[in-house]
CSV table of C-alpha atoms in Angstrom, one decimal:
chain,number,residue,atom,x,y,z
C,1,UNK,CA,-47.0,61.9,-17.3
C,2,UNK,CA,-45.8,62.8,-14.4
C,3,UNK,CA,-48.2,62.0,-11.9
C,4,UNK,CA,-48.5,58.1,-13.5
C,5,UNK,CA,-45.0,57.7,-11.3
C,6,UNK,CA,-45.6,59.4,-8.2
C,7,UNK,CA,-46.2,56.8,-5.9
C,8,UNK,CA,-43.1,55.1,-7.3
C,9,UNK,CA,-41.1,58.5,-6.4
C,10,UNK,CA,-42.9,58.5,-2.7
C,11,UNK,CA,-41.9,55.1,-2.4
C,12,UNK,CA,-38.3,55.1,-3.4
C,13,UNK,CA,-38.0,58.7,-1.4
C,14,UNK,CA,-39.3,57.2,1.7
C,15,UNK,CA,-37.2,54.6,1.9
C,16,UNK,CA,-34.0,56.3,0.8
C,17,UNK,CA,-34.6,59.5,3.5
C,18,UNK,CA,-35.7,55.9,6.4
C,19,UNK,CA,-32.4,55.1,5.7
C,20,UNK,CA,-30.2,58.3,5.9
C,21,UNK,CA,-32.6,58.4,9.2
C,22,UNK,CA,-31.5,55.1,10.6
C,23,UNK,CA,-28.2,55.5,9.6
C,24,UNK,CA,-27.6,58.4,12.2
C,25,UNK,CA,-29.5,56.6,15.1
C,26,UNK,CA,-25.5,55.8,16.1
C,27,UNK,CA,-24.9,59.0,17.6
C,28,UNK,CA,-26.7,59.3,20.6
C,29,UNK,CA,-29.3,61.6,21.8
C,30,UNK,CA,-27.6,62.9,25.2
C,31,UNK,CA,-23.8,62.5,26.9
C,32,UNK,CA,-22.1,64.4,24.3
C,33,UNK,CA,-22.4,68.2,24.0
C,34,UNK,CA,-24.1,70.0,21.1
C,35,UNK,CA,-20.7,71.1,18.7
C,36,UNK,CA,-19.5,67.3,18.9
C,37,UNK,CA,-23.0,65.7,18.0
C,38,UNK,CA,-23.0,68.3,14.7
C,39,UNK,CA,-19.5,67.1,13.8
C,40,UNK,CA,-20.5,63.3,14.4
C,41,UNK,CA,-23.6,64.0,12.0
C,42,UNK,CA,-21.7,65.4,9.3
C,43,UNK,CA,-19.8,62.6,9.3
C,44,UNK,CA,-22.1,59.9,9.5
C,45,UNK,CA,-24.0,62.2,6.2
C,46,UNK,CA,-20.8,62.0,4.9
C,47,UNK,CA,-19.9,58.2,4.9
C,48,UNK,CA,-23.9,57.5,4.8
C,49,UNK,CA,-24.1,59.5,1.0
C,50,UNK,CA,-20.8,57.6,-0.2
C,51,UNK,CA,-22.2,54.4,0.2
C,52,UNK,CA,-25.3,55.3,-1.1
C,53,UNK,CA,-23.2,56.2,-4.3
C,54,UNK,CA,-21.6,53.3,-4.1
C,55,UNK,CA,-24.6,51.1,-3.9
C,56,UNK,CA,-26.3,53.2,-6.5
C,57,UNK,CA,-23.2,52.7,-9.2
C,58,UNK,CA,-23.8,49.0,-7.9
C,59,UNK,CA,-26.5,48.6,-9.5
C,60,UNK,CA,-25.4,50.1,-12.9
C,61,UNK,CA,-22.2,47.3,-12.7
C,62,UNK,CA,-24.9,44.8,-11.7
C,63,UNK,CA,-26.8,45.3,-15.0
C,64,UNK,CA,-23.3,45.2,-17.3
C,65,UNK,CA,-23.3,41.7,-19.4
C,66,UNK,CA,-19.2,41.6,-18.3
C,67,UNK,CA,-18.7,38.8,-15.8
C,68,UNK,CA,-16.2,40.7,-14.2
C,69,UNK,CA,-18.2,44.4,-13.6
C,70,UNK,CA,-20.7,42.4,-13.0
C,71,UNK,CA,-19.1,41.1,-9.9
C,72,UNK,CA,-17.3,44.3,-9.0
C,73,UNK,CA,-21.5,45.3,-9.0
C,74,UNK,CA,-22.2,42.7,-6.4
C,75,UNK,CA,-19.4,43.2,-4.2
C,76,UNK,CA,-20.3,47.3,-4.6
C,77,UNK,CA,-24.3,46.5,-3.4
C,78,UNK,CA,-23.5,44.0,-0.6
C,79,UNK,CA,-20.0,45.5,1.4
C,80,UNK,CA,-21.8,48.7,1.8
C,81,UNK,CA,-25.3,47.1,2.2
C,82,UNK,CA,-23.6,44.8,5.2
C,83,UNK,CA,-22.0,48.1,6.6
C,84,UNK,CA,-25.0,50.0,6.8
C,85,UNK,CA,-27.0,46.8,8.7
C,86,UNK,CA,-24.5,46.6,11.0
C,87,UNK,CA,-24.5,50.6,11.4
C,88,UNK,CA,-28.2,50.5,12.0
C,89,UNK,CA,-28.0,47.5,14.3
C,90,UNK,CA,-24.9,49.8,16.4
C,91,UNK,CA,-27.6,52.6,16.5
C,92,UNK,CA,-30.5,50.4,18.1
C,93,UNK,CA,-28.7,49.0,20.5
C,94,UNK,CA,-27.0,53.0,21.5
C,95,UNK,CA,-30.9,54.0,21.9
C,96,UNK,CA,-32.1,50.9,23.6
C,97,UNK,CA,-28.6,51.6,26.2
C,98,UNK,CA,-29.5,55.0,26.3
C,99,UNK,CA,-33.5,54.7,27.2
C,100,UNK,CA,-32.1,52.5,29.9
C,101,UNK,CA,-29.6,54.9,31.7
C,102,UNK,CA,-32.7,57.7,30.8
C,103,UNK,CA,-34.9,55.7,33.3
C-alpha cells in the first residue's frame, strides 16, 4: 500500500523542501563572512518552519464547520503565505543585485 502514494509523497516533498529552498535565497551568497551567514540561516529555518506550522494548522482550522475557526484558518494560510512571497521576492531580487556586483 505504500507504494500506491508515492508519487503523492514526491510531490508534496518537493514542493515543501522548493520552499524551505527559496525561502533562504534572502541571505546572500558573498559580503558577509561564514559565522554570520550560519546564524542568518538558522534563523531564516527558524521563522521559515513556524510558518510552515502555522500554515499547516491552517488548514486543519480551514476544514472546521465553525465560522469563526474557520476564519482564524484563512487568516493562518494567507498572512504567512503573503510573508513568505514577499520573502522569496526579497531573495530574487538579493541574487539578481548580487550577480550584478559579481560581474
Amino acid at each position: 500500500m505504500g507504494c500506491l502514494f508515492f508519487p503523492l509523497e514526491l510531490l508534496v516533498d518537493g514542493i515543501i523542501e522548493g520552499w524551505f529552498y527559496l525561502m533562504e535565497w534572502i541571505i546572500p551568497e558573498r559580503y558577509i563572512t561564514r559565522t554570520v551567514r550560519i546564524v542568518l540561516e538558522v534563523f531564516v529555518w527558524i521563522i521559515s518552519s513556524l510558518l510552515f506550522v502555522i500554515m499547516f494548522l491552517g488548514v486543519f482550522a480551514i476544514i472546521s464547520p465553525d465560522p469563526d475557526t474557520h476564519l482564524l484558518g484563512k487568516y493562518m494560510i494567507f498572512i504567512p503565505l503573503g510573508i513568505s512571497v514577499i520573502q522569496i521576492l526579497l531573495g530574487i531580487i538579493v541574487r539578481i543585485i548580487s550577480k550584478k556586483k559579481k560581474q
